[in-house]
């Protein structure tokens, strides 16, 4: 039976349940705990599958005098014959009259991941008696790639994926003199560091003793700081404290003292890449012998995507702003 007493109606709205209050509350700084599995983490798998289908593009340039092992170093870096290297060069190929740029493209694959690799060599750089303005063809080539990308980008009907031929990293080979950086080295890195990511390395570091190597690296670091040359990884582009801590450790090691080799030798029952001498074998991938593993980790394993991001967001963006300002001037 129902009660005969009249019900008391309140003008205040009924209180919401506790569950609804929790769901409609303003989110705090921490992520909200879900009641069950939703599947948000599957986004990473979707991105991985899509990226593996489309593949990567990576463009690297090597600059240095002839005989410093640029082609061998690139072949060692990717463990494949990806650099153009003549077996018996002729007289014209041995001493080019001017700086010539040669690009070769390969598609290399590892565990289902495809990467379109373009290696640009600069034979003739620093080989002449008069090396005045020998960096001009290199700067022109890098800007041409920016211009090509810009023209594709400003089209009304542009491609879904613009072909990327921009240089993502420039490895500069310093001769192992054991003294200071030459004026040519300083001028090149000063000009090129403004438009591309420059990574200096000491070529053929097995010609230096450990003491000479450490002293030479310290002198190079002092030269770079004195002339305000910002090489990769740049301090201005560190995103968070973790990146800064990692890049600080890398900056302490720059320039990397590297040794390249494209032949395998037997060492303690294992096949290793190295250079065989009368007094032993210099193992390329042994950190105790040279710093090649640090260079490989920087260019491929830890900072490859960062090289591409800085190229697109910093160097290409500055070129794009400059070109658009020039076109808008009366």
PDB file of C-alpha atoms in Angstrom:
ATOM      1  CA  UNK A   1       0.000   0.000   0.000  1.00  0.00           C
ATOM      2  CA  UNK A   2       1.002   3.562  -0.551  1.00  0.00           C
ATOM      3  CA  UNK A   3       1.373   6.119   2.163  1.00  0.00           C
ATOM      4  CA  UNK A   4      -1.375   8.684   2.507  1.00  0.00           C
ATOM      5  CA  UNK A   5       1.072  11.408   3.526  1.00  0.00           C
ATOM      6  CA  UNK A   6       1.869  13.911   0.747  1.00  0.00           C
ATOM      7  CA  UNK A   7       5.401  13.697  -0.735  1.00  0.00           C
ATOM      8  CA  UNK A   8       7.750  16.605  -0.116  1.00  0.00           C
ATOM      9  CA  UNK A   9       9.143  17.935  -3.415  1.00  0.00           C
ATOM     10  CA  UNK A  10      12.510  19.742  -3.171  1.00  0.00           C
ATOM     11  CA  UNK A  11      13.476  22.501  -5.554  1.00  0.00           C
ATOM     12  CA  UNK A  12      17.169  21.351  -5.559  1.00  0.00           C
ATOM     13  CA  UNK A  13      18.247  18.901  -8.306  1.00  0.00           C
ATOM     14  CA  UNK A  14      19.037  15.383  -7.187  1.00  0.00           C
ATOM     15  CA  UNK A  15      22.659  14.632  -6.376  1.00  0.00           C
ATOM     16  CA  UNK A  16      24.568  12.840  -9.103  1.00  0.00           C
ATOM     17  CA  UNK A  17      25.969   9.408  -8.367  1.00  0.00           C
ATOM     18  CA  UNK A  18      29.604   9.161  -7.330  1.00  0.00           C
ATOM     19  CA  UNK A  19      30.589   7.412 -10.594  1.00  0.00           C
ATOM     20  CA  UNK A  20      29.190  10.237 -12.716  1.00  0.00           C
ATOM     21  CA  UNK A  21      30.938  12.802 -10.564  1.00  0.00           C
ATOM     22  CA  UNK A  22      34.219  11.034 -11.110  1.00  0.00           C
ATOM     23  CA  UNK A  23      33.786  10.888 -14.862  1.00  0.00           C
ATOM     24  CA  UNK A  24      32.752  14.503 -15.302  1.00  0.00           C
ATOM     25  CA  UNK A  25      35.397  15.955 -13.015  1.00  0.00           C
ATOM     26  CA  UNK A  26      38.122  18.064 -14.558  1.00  0.00           C
ATOM     27  CA  UNK A  27      41.120  15.944 -15.516  1.00  0.00           C
ATOM     28  CA  UNK A  28      44.216  16.363 -13.373  1.00  0.00           C
ATOM     29  CA  UNK A  29      47.838  16.462 -14.456  1.00  0.00           C
ATOM     30  CA  UNK A  30      48.118  12.683 -14.415  1.00  0.00           C
ATOM     31  CA  UNK A  31      46.448  10.415 -16.973  1.00  0.00           C
ATOM     32  CA  UNK A  32      42.991   9.106 -16.091  1.00  0.00           C
ATOM     33  CA  UNK A  33      42.791   5.490 -15.024  1.00  0.00           C
ATOM     34  CA  UNK A  34      40.475   3.514 -17.281  1.00  0.00           C
ATOM     35  CA  UNK A  35      38.037   0.873 -16.015  1.00  0.00           C
ATOM     36  CA  UNK A  36      39.099  -1.644 -18.630  1.00  0.00           C
ATOM     37  CA  UNK A  37      41.239  -2.239 -21.711  1.00  0.00           C
ATOM     38  CA  UNK A  38      40.415   0.148 -24.568  1.00  0.00           C
ATOM     39  CA  UNK A  39      43.266  -0.490 -27.019  1.00  0.00           C
ATOM     40  CA  UNK A  40      44.827   2.959 -27.341  1.00  0.00           C
ATOM     41  CA  UNK A  41      48.306   1.415 -27.387  1.00  0.00           C
ATOM     42  CA  UNK A  42      47.440  -0.263 -30.715  1.00  0.00           C
ATOM     43  CA  UNK A  43      48.044   3.124 -32.372  1.00  0.00           C
ATOM     44  CA  UNK A  44      51.776   2.436 -32.135  1.00  0.00           C
ATOM     45  CA  UNK A  45      51.347  -0.864 -33.985  1.00  0.00           C
ATOM     46  CA  UNK A  46      49.291   0.868 -36.677  1.00  0.00           C
ATOM     47  CA  UNK A  47      51.981   3.513 -37.158  1.00  0.00           C
ATOM     48  CA  UNK A  48      54.686   0.835 -37.294  1.00  0.00           C
ATOM     49  CA  UNK A  49      52.838  -1.221 -39.928  1.00  0.00           C
ATOM     50  CA  UNK A  50      52.116   1.850 -42.060  1.00  0.00           C
ATOM     51  CA  UNK A  51      55.694   3.096 -41.833  1.00  0.00           C
ATOM     52  CA  UNK A  52      57.115  -0.317 -42.719  1.00  0.00           C
ATOM     53  CA  UNK A  53      54.958  -0.367 -45.843  1.00  0.00           C
ATOM     54  CA  UNK A  54      55.981   3.094 -47.016  1.00  0.00           C
ATOM     55  CA  UNK A  55      59.616   2.813 -45.909  1.00  0.00           C
ATOM     56  CA  UNK A  56      62.138   5.454 -44.845  1.00  0.00           C
ATOM     57  CA  UNK A  57      64.287   7.931 -46.727  1.00  0.00           C
ATOM     58  CA  UNK A  58      67.720   8.920 -45.483  1.00  0.00           C
ATOM     59  CA  UNK A  59      70.232  11.074 -47.340  1.00  0.00           C
ATOM     60  CA  UNK A  60      73.801  11.396 -46.140  1.00  0.00           C
ATOM     61  CA  UNK A  61      76.737  13.378 -47.526  1.00  0.00           C
ATOM     62  CA  UNK A  62      80.421  12.669 -46.921  1.00  0.00           C
ATOM     63  CA  UNK A  63      82.968  15.471 -47.335  1.00  0.00           C
ATOM     64  CA  UNK A  64      86.731  15.334 -47.079  1.00  0.00           C
ATOM     65  CA  UNK A  65      89.981  15.082 -48.957  1.00  0.00           C
ATOM     66  CA  UNK A  66      90.782  12.107 -51.148  1.00  0.00           C
ATOM     67  CA  UNK A  67      92.342   9.165 -49.370  1.00  0.00           C
ATOM     68  CA  UNK A  68      90.629   9.652 -46.002  1.00  0.00           C
ATOM     69  CA  UNK A  69      88.413   6.567 -46.404  1.00  0.00           C
ATOM     70  CA  UNK A  70      85.020   8.192 -47.044  1.00  0.00           C
ATOM     71  CA  UNK A  71      83.698   5.416 -49.292  1.00  0.00           C
ATOM     72  CA  UNK A  72      85.036   2.701 -47.008  1.00  0.00           C
ATOM     73  CA  UNK A  73      83.453   4.355 -43.991  1.00  0.00           C
ATOM     74  CA  UNK A  74      80.009   4.511 -45.613  1.00  0.00           C
ATOM     75  CA  UNK A  75      80.262   0.863 -46.665  1.00  0.00           C
ATOM     76  CA  UNK A  76      81.254  -0.048 -43.110  1.00  0.00           C
ATOM     77  CA  UNK A  77      78.406   2.013 -41.692  1.00  0.00           C
ATOM     78  CA  UNK A  78      75.714   0.121 -43.601  1.00  0.00           C
ATOM     79  CA  UNK A  79      77.659  -3.160 -44.006  1.00  0.00           C
ATOM     80  CA  UNK A  80      77.060  -3.112 -47.728  1.00  0.00           C
ATOM     81  CA  UNK A  81      78.628  -1.759 -50.919  1.00  0.00           C
ATOM     82  CA  UNK A  82      76.528   1.393 -50.980  1.00  0.00           C
ATOM     83  CA  UNK A  83      79.222   3.930 -51.874  1.00  0.00           C
ATOM     84  CA  UNK A  84      80.623   4.470 -55.338  1.00  0.00           C
ATOM     85  CA  UNK A  85      84.272   3.402 -55.326  1.00  0.00           C
ATOM     86  CA  UNK A  86      86.294   2.879 -58.493  1.00  0.00           C
ATOM     87  CA  UNK A  87      88.495  -0.203 -58.545  1.00  0.00           C
ATOM     88  CA  UNK A  88      91.069   1.253 -60.934  1.00  0.00           C
ATOM     89  CA  UNK A  89      90.436   4.973 -61.318  1.00  0.00           C
ATOM     90  CA  UNK A  90      91.869   6.838 -64.223  1.00  0.00           C
ATOM     91  CA  UNK A  91      93.913  10.008 -64.072  1.00  0.00           C
ATOM     92  CA  UNK A  92      90.844  12.236 -64.399  1.00  0.00           C
ATOM     93  CA  UNK A  93      89.046  10.395 -61.599  1.00  0.00           C
ATOM     94  CA  UNK A  94      92.095  10.466 -59.365  1.00  0.00           C
ATOM     95  CA  UNK A  95      92.588  14.249 -59.516  1.00  0.00           C
ATOM     96  CA  UNK A  96      89.298  16.034 -60.337  1.00  0.00           C
ATOM     97  CA  UNK A  97      89.710  19.621 -61.459  1.00  0.00           C
ATOM     98  CA  UNK A  98      86.818  20.927 -59.370  1.00  0.00           C
ATOM     99  CA  UNK A  99      84.536  19.666 -56.643  1.00  0.00           C
ATOM    100  CA  UNK A 100      82.164  17.158 -58.226  1.00  0.00           C
ATOM    101  CA  UNK A 101      79.147  15.722 -56.453  1.00  0.00           C
ATOM    102  CA  UNK A 102      78.210  12.109 -57.077  1.00  0.00           C
ATOM    103  CA  UNK A 103      75.017  10.632 -55.630  1.00  0.00           C
ATOM    104  CA  UNK A 104      74.069   6.990 -55.576  1.00  0.00           C
ATOM    105  CA  UNK A 105      70.797   5.569 -54.217  1.00  0.00           C
ATOM    106  CA  UNK A 106      70.117   2.116 -52.806  1.00  0.00           C
ATOM    107  CA  UNK A 107      67.149   0.456 -51.136  1.00  0.00           C
ATOM    108  CA  UNK A 108      68.416  -1.573 -48.214  1.00  0.00           C
ATOM    109  CA  UNK A 109      66.226  -3.837 -46.097  1.00  0.00           C
ATOM    110  CA  UNK A 110      66.656  -5.254 -42.604  1.00  0.00           C
ATOM    111  CA  UNK A 111      64.020  -7.335 -40.785  1.00  0.00           C
ATOM    112  CA  UNK A 112      61.241  -6.091 -43.051  1.00  0.00           C
ATOM    113  CA  UNK A 113      62.190  -2.406 -42.710  1.00  0.00           C
ATOM    114  CA  UNK A 114      63.089  -0.766 -46.025  1.00  0.00           C
ATOM    115  CA  UNK A 115      65.178   2.359 -46.258  1.00  0.00           C
ATOM    116  CA  UNK A 116      65.952   4.354 -49.379  1.00  0.00           C
ATOM    117  CA  UNK A 117      69.520   5.448 -48.789  1.00  0.00           C
ATOM    118  CA  UNK A 118      71.209   8.153 -50.862  1.00  0.00           C
ATOM    119  CA  UNK A 119      74.957   8.694 -50.411  1.00  0.00           C
ATOM    120  CA  UNK A 120      76.479  11.870 -51.868  1.00  0.00           C
ATOM    121  CA  UNK A 121      80.257  11.952 -52.265  1.00  0.00           C
ATOM    122  CA  UNK A 122      82.325  15.088 -52.922  1.00  0.00           C
ATOM    123  CA  UNK A 123      85.510  14.085 -54.798  1.00  0.00           C
ATOM    124  CA  UNK A 124      87.871  16.967 -55.372  1.00  0.00           C
ATOM    125  CA  UNK A 125      87.136  18.779 -52.106  1.00  0.00           C
ATOM    126  CA  UNK A 126      90.352  20.159 -50.621  1.00  0.00           C
ATOM    127  CA  UNK A 127      92.598  18.432 -53.187  1.00  0.00           C
ATOM    128  CA  UNK A 128      93.668  21.526 -55.109  1.00  0.00           C
ATOM    129  CA  UNK A 129      96.489  23.964 -54.447  1.00  0.00           C
ATOM    130  CA  UNK A 130      93.971  26.819 -54.357  1.00  0.00           C
ATOM    131  CA  UNK A 131      90.884  25.700 -52.410  1.00  0.00           C
ATOM    132  CA  UNK A 132      89.180  29.082 -52.437  1.00  0.00           C
ATOM    133  CA  UNK A 133      85.377  28.774 -52.507  1.00  0.00           C
ATOM    134  CA  UNK A 134      85.544  24.992 -52.884  1.00  0.00           C
ATOM    135  CA  UNK A 135      82.490  24.744 -50.609  1.00  0.00           C
ATOM    136  CA  UNK A 136      80.297  26.687 -53.064  1.00  0.00           C
ATOM    137  CA  UNK A 137      79.217  23.619 -55.118  1.00  0.00           C
ATOM    138  CA  UNK A 138      78.289  21.784 -51.922  1.00  0.00           C
ATOM    139  CA  UNK A 139      76.190  24.683 -50.602  1.00  0.00           C
ATOM    140  CA  UNK A 140      74.560  25.009 -54.011  1.00  0.00           C
ATOM    141  CA  UNK A 141      73.671  21.309 -54.083  1.00  0.00           C
ATOM    142  CA  UNK A 142      72.117  21.391 -50.593  1.00  0.00           C
ATOM    143  CA  UNK A 143      70.043  24.478 -51.434  1.00  0.00           C
ATOM    144  CA  UNK A 144      68.933  22.900 -54.710  1.00  0.00           C
ATOM    145  CA  UNK A 145      67.443  19.991 -52.769  1.00  0.00           C
ATOM    146  CA  UNK A 146      65.598  22.422 -50.496  1.00  0.00           C
ATOM    147  CA  UNK A 147      64.346  24.273 -53.573  1.00  0.00           C
ATOM    148  CA  UNK A 148      63.140  21.062 -55.192  1.00  0.00           C
ATOM    149  CA  UNK A 149      61.188  20.118 -52.077  1.00  0.00           C
ATOM    150  CA  UNK A 150      59.735  23.638 -51.792  1.00  0.00           C
ATOM    151  CA  UNK A 151      58.496  23.623 -55.391  1.00  0.00           C
ATOM    152  CA  UNK A 152      56.685  20.344 -54.799  1.00  0.00           C
ATOM    153  CA  UNK A 153      55.217  21.622 -51.551  1.00  0.00           C
ATOM    154  CA  UNK A 154      53.688  24.845 -52.906  1.00  0.00           C
ATOM    155  CA  UNK A 155      51.889  23.171 -55.806  1.00  0.00           C
ATOM    156  CA  UNK A 156      48.106  23.398 -55.763  1.00  0.00           C
ATOM    157  CA  UNK A 157      47.729  19.675 -56.374  1.00  0.00           C
ATOM    158  CA  UNK A 158      50.775  18.199 -54.710  1.00  0.00           C
ATOM    159  CA  UNK A 159      51.747  14.607 -54.195  1.00  0.00           C
ATOM    160  CA  UNK A 160      50.609  12.767 -51.114  1.00  0.00           C
ATOM    161  CA  UNK A 161      54.234  11.978 -50.284  1.00  0.00           C
ATOM    162  CA  UNK A 162      56.793  14.455 -51.575  1.00  0.00           C
ATOM    163  CA  UNK A 163      60.091  12.814 -52.602  1.00  0.00           C
ATOM    164  CA  UNK A 164      62.673  13.856 -50.029  1.00  0.00           C
ATOM    165  CA  UNK A 165      66.140  14.456 -51.481  1.00  0.00           C
ATOM    166  CA  UNK A 166      67.251  16.913 -48.796  1.00  0.00           C
ATOM    167  CA  UNK A 167      70.575  16.162 -47.118  1.00  0.00           C
ATOM    168  CA  UNK A 168      69.831  15.017 -43.574  1.00  0.00           C
ATOM    169  CA  UNK A 169      73.412  14.708 -42.367  1.00  0.00           C
ATOM    170  CA  UNK A 170      76.884  15.734 -43.541  1.00  0.00           C
ATOM    171  CA  UNK A 171      79.835  13.741 -42.184  1.00  0.00           C
ATOM    172  CA  UNK A 172      82.982  15.860 -42.411  1.00  0.00           C
ATOM    173  CA  UNK A 173      86.299  13.977 -42.383  1.00  0.00           C
ATOM    174  CA  UNK A 174      89.131  15.778 -40.607  1.00  0.00           C
ATOM    175  CA  UNK A 175      92.677  14.665 -41.589  1.00  0.00           C
ATOM    176  CA  UNK A 176      94.511  12.993 -38.672  1.00  0.00           C
ATOM    177  CA  UNK A 177      97.253  15.609 -38.433  1.00  0.00           C
ATOM    178  CA  UNK A 178      97.260  15.750 -34.627  1.00  0.00           C
ATOM    179  CA  UNK A 179      97.497  19.565 -34.690  1.00  0.00           C
ATOM    180  CA  UNK A 180      94.732  22.152 -35.060  1.00  0.00           C
ATOM    181  CA  UNK A 181      91.881  22.417 -37.521  1.00  0.00           C
ATOM    182  CA  UNK A 182      92.932  23.896 -40.835  1.00  0.00           C
ATOM    183  CA  UNK A 183      91.372  27.176 -42.035  1.00  0.00           C
ATOM    184  CA  UNK A 184      89.619  25.141 -44.750  1.00  0.00           C
ATOM    185  CA  UNK A 185      87.981  22.905 -42.130  1.00  0.00           C
ATOM    186  CA  UNK A 186      86.872  25.854 -40.024  1.00  0.00           C
ATOM    187  CA  UNK A 187      85.452  27.817 -42.945  1.00  0.00           C
ATOM    188  CA  UNK A 188      83.590  24.822 -44.344  1.00  0.00           C
ATOM    189  CA  UNK A 189      81.958  23.849 -41.053  1.00  0.00           C
ATOM    190  CA  UNK A 190      81.157  27.481 -40.245  1.00  0.00           C
ATOM    191  CA  UNK A 191      79.243  27.885 -43.510  1.00  0.00           C
ATOM    192  CA  UNK A 192      77.674  24.431 -43.735  1.00  0.00           C
ATOM    193  CA  UNK A 193      76.533  24.148 -40.110  1.00  0.00           C
ATOM    194  CA  UNK A 194      73.963  26.886 -40.811  1.00  0.00           C
ATOM    195  CA  UNK A 195      72.146  24.910 -43.499  1.00  0.00           C
ATOM    196  CA  UNK A 196      72.750  21.226 -42.679  1.00  0.00           C
ATOM    197  CA  UNK A 197      73.579  18.913 -39.756  1.00  0.00           C
ATOM    198  CA  UNK A 198      77.388  18.575 -39.709  1.00  0.00           C
ATOM    199  CA  UNK A 199      79.029  15.666 -37.857  1.00  0.00           C
ATOM    200  CA  UNK A 200      82.847  15.972 -37.753  1.00  0.00           C
ATOM    201  CA  UNK A 201      84.966  12.812 -37.491  1.00  0.00           C
ATOM    202  CA  UNK A 202      88.698  12.160 -37.340  1.00  0.00           C
ATOM    203  CA  UNK A 203      89.486   9.933 -40.300  1.00  0.00           C
ATOM    204  CA  UNK A 204      91.947   7.023 -40.097  1.00  0.00           C
ATOM    205  CA  UNK A 205      92.319   7.434 -36.349  1.00  0.00           C
ATOM    206  CA  UNK A 206      94.543   4.329 -36.158  1.00  0.00           C
ATOM    207  CA  UNK A 207      97.441   6.541 -37.292  1.00  0.00           C
ATOM    208  CA  UNK A 208      97.303   8.386 -33.932  1.00  0.00           C
ATOM    209  CA  UNK A 209      98.215   7.105 -30.506  1.00  0.00           C
ATOM    210  CA  UNK A 210      95.608   7.303 -27.748  1.00  0.00           C
ATOM    211  CA  UNK A 211      97.332  10.333 -26.199  1.00  0.00           C
ATOM    212  CA  UNK A 212      97.585  12.114 -29.563  1.00  0.00           C
ATOM    213  CA  UNK A 213      93.957  11.306 -30.290  1.00  0.00           C
ATOM    214  CA  UNK A 214      92.708  12.733 -26.978  1.00  0.00           C
ATOM    215  CA  UNK A 215      94.790  15.888 -27.380  1.00  0.00           C
ATOM    216  CA  UNK A 216      93.669  16.354 -30.998  1.00  0.00           C
ATOM    217  CA  UNK A 217      90.000  15.997 -30.025  1.00  0.00           C
ATOM    218  CA  UNK A 218      90.398  18.572 -27.278  1.00  0.00           C
ATOM    219  CA  UNK A 219      91.997  21.031 -29.681  1.00  0.00           C
ATOM    220  CA  UNK A 220      89.197  20.529 -32.204  1.00  0.00           C
ATOM    221  CA  UNK A 221      86.558  21.124 -29.533  1.00  0.00           C
ATOM    222  CA  UNK A 222      88.317  24.334 -28.521  1.00  0.00           C
ATOM    223  CA  UNK A 223      88.449  25.467 -32.158  1.00  0.00           C
ATOM    224  CA  UNK A 224      84.740  24.816 -32.637  1.00  0.00           C
ATOM    225  CA  UNK A 225      83.886  26.730 -29.472  1.00  0.00           C
ATOM    226  CA  UNK A 226      86.206  29.639 -30.297  1.00  0.00           C
ATOM    227  CA  UNK A 227      84.738  30.105 -33.779  1.00  0.00           C
ATOM    228  CA  UNK A 228      81.125  29.537 -32.586  1.00  0.00           C
ATOM    229  CA  UNK A 229      80.567  26.554 -34.888  1.00  0.00           C
ATOM    230  CA  UNK A 230      77.522  24.517 -33.865  1.00  0.00           C
ATOM    231  CA  UNK A 231      77.821  20.919 -35.006  1.00  0.00           C
ATOM    232  CA  UNK A 232      75.257  18.172 -34.526  1.00  0.00           C
ATOM    233  CA  UNK A 233      73.726  17.584 -31.982  1.00  0.00           C
ATOM    234  CA  UNK A 234      73.114  21.290 -31.408  1.00  0.00           C
ATOM    235  CA  UNK A 235      72.462  22.477 -27.866  1.00  0.00           C
ATOM    236  CA  UNK A 236      69.682  24.835 -28.982  1.00  0.00           C
ATOM    237  CA  UNK A 237      67.475  22.000 -30.226  1.00  0.00           C
ATOM    238  CA  UNK A 238      67.423  19.753 -27.139  1.00  0.00           C
ATOM    239  CA  UNK A 239      63.776  19.114 -26.323  1.00  0.00           C
ATOM    240  CA  UNK A 240      63.848  17.910 -22.693  1.00  0.00           C
ATOM    241  CA  UNK A 241      66.345  17.150 -19.893  1.00  0.00           C
ATOM    242  CA  UNK A 242      66.717  13.517 -20.982  1.00  0.00           C
ATOM    243  CA  UNK A 243      67.683  14.539 -24.519  1.00  0.00           C
ATOM    244  CA  UNK A 244      70.067  17.147 -23.167  1.00  0.00           C
ATOM    245  CA  UNK A 245      71.793  14.618 -20.901  1.00  0.00           C
ATOM    246  CA  UNK A 246      72.208  12.138 -23.767  1.00  0.00           C
ATOM    247  CA  UNK A 247      73.425  14.787 -26.207  1.00  0.00           C
ATOM    248  CA  UNK A 248      75.856  16.200 -23.661  1.00  0.00           C
ATOM    249  CA  UNK A 249      77.552  12.818 -23.473  1.00  0.00           C
ATOM    250  CA  UNK A 250      77.726  12.723 -27.269  1.00  0.00           C
ATOM    251  CA  UNK A 251      79.102  16.269 -27.482  1.00  0.00           C
ATOM    252  CA  UNK A 252      81.930  15.299 -25.147  1.00  0.00           C
ATOM    253  CA  UNK A 253      83.023  12.613 -27.649  1.00  0.00           C
ATOM    254  CA  UNK A 254      82.774  14.745 -30.813  1.00  0.00           C
ATOM    255  CA  UNK A 255      84.657  14.541 -33.128  1.00  0.00           C
ATOM    256  CA  UNK A 256      84.536  10.752 -33.281  1.00  0.00           C
ATOM    257  CA  UNK A 257      87.875   9.050 -33.982  1.00  0.00           C
ATOM    258  CA  UNK A 258      86.834   6.418 -36.525  1.00  0.00           C
ATOM    259  CA  UNK A 259      88.407   3.642 -38.563  1.00  0.00           C
ATOM    260  CA  UNK A 260      86.746   2.116 -41.603  1.00  0.00           C
ATOM    261  CA  UNK A 261      87.224  -1.391 -43.007  1.00  0.00           C
ATOM    262  CA  UNK A 262      85.388  -3.510 -45.554  1.00  0.00           C
ATOM    263  CA  UNK A 263      87.189  -6.815 -44.956  1.00  0.00           C
ATOM    264  CA  UNK A 264      86.547  -9.451 -42.311  1.00  0.00           C
ATOM    265  CA  UNK A 265      89.242 -11.192 -40.291  1.00  0.00           C
ATOM    266  CA  UNK A 266      89.305 -14.100 -37.848  1.00  0.00           C
ATOM    267  CA  UNK A 267      89.719 -12.984 -34.213  1.00  0.00           C
ATOM    268  CA  UNK A 268      89.266 -15.503 -31.379  1.00  0.00           C
ATOM    269  CA  UNK A 269      87.132 -17.700 -33.591  1.00  0.00           C
ATOM    270  CA  UNK A 270      84.863 -14.855 -34.724  1.00  0.00           C
ATOM    271  CA  UNK A 271      84.670 -12.965 -38.005  1.00  0.00           C
ATOM    272  CA  UNK A 272      85.068  -9.245 -37.353  1.00  0.00           C
ATOM    273  CA  UNK A 273      85.460  -6.175 -39.542  1.00  0.00           C
ATOM    274  CA  UNK A 274      88.915  -4.729 -39.156  1.00  0.00           C
ATOM    275  CA  UNK A 275      92.263  -3.662 -40.565  1.00  0.00           C
ATOM    276  CA  UNK A 276      95.077  -6.197 -40.393  1.00  0.00           C
ATOM    277  CA  UNK A 277      98.592  -4.974 -39.620  1.00  0.00           C
ATOM    278  CA  UNK A 278     101.856  -6.730 -38.739  1.00  0.00           C
ATOM    279  CA  UNK A 279     101.276  -6.153 -35.038  1.00  0.00           C
ATOM    280  CA  UNK A 280      97.601  -7.056 -34.845  1.00  0.00           C
ATOM    281  CA  UNK A 281      94.085  -6.416 -36.088  1.00  0.00           C
ATOM    282  CA  UNK A 282      92.232  -3.148 -35.464  1.00  0.00           C
ATOM    283  CA  UNK A 283      88.603  -4.103 -34.853  1.00  0.00           C
ATOM    284  CA  UNK A 284      86.253  -1.488 -36.236  1.00  0.00           C
ATOM    285  CA  UNK A 285      83.305  -2.361 -33.983  1.00  0.00           C
ATOM    286  CA  UNK A 286      85.388  -2.579 -30.805  1.00  0.00           C
ATOM    287  CA  UNK A 287      84.973   0.586 -28.687  1.00  0.00           C
ATOM    288  CA  UNK A 288      88.414   0.027 -27.207  1.00  0.00           C
ATOM    289  CA  UNK A 289      89.997   0.351 -30.670  1.00  0.00           C
ATOM    290  CA  UNK A 290      88.008   3.228 -32.224  1.00  0.00           C
ATOM    291  CA  UNK A 291      84.788   5.218 -31.875  1.00  0.00           C
ATOM    292  CA  UNK A 292      83.049   3.898 -34.970  1.00  0.00           C
ATOM    293  CA  UNK A 293      80.229   2.313 -32.880  1.00  0.00           C
ATOM    294  CA  UNK A 294      79.435   5.763 -31.449  1.00  0.00           C
ATOM    295  CA  UNK A 295      79.150   7.256 -34.940  1.00  0.00           C
ATOM    296  CA  UNK A 296      76.928   4.401 -36.123  1.00  0.00           C
ATOM    297  CA  UNK A 297      74.655   4.727 -33.085  1.00  0.00           C
ATOM    298  CA  UNK A 298      74.365   8.478 -33.630  1.00  0.00           C
ATOM    299  CA  UNK A 299      73.554   8.321 -37.338  1.00  0.00           C
ATOM    300  CA  UNK A 300      71.339   5.225 -37.398  1.00  0.00           C
ATOM    301  CA  UNK A 301      70.287   3.711 -34.104  1.00  0.00           C
ATOM    302  CA  UNK A 302      69.458   6.696 -31.892  1.00  0.00           C
ATOM    303  CA  UNK A 303      69.324   9.962 -33.864  1.00  0.00           C
ATOM    304  CA  UNK A 304      68.298   9.114 -37.427  1.00  0.00           C
ATOM    305  CA  UNK A 305      64.762  10.450 -37.024  1.00  0.00           C
ATOM    306  CA  UNK A 306      66.063  13.454 -35.098  1.00  0.00           C
ATOM    307  CA  UNK A 307      68.395  14.287 -37.994  1.00  0.00           C
ATOM    308  CA  UNK A 308      65.418  14.265 -40.340  1.00  0.00           C
ATOM    309  CA  UNK A 309      63.250  16.323 -37.967  1.00  0.00           C
ATOM    310  CA  UNK A 310      65.877  19.046 -37.504  1.00  0.00           C
ATOM    311  CA  UNK A 311      66.466  19.144 -41.261  1.00  0.00           C
ATOM    312  CA  UNK A 312      62.751  19.657 -41.899  1.00  0.00           C
ATOM    313  CA  UNK A 313      61.813  21.884 -38.951  1.00  0.00           C
ATOM    314  CA  UNK A 314      64.936  24.047 -38.730  1.00  0.00           C
ATOM    315  CA  UNK A 315      67.172  24.114 -41.803  1.00  0.00           C
ATOM    316  CA  UNK A 316      64.481  23.662 -44.444  1.00  0.00           C
ATOM    317  CA  UNK A 317      62.112  25.985 -42.601  1.00  0.00           C
ATOM    318  CA  UNK A 318      64.686  28.795 -42.537  1.00  0.00           C
ATOM    319  CA  UNK A 319      65.327  28.292 -46.272  1.00  0.00           C
ATOM    320  CA  UNK A 320      61.579  28.286 -46.954  1.00  0.00           C
ATOM    321  CA  UNK A 321      61.023  31.530 -45.018  1.00  0.00           C
ATOM    322  CA  UNK A 322      63.893  33.210 -46.843  1.00  0.00           C
ATOM    323  CA  UNK A 323      62.665  32.147 -50.289  1.00  0.00           C
ATOM    324  CA  UNK A 324      59.059  33.160 -49.635  1.00  0.00           C
ATOM    325  CA  UNK A 325      60.195  36.557 -48.361  1.00  0.00           C
ATOM    326  CA  UNK A 326      62.232  37.035 -51.519  1.00  0.00           C
ATOM    327  CA  UNK A 327      59.281  36.147 -53.734  1.00  0.00           C
ATOM    328  CA  UNK A 328      56.966  38.563 -51.901  1.00  0.00           C
ATOM    329  CA  UNK A 329      59.233  41.539 -52.294  1.00  0.00           C
ATOM    330  CA  UNK A 330      58.098  44.092 -54.933  1.00  0.00           C
TER     331      UNK A 330
END
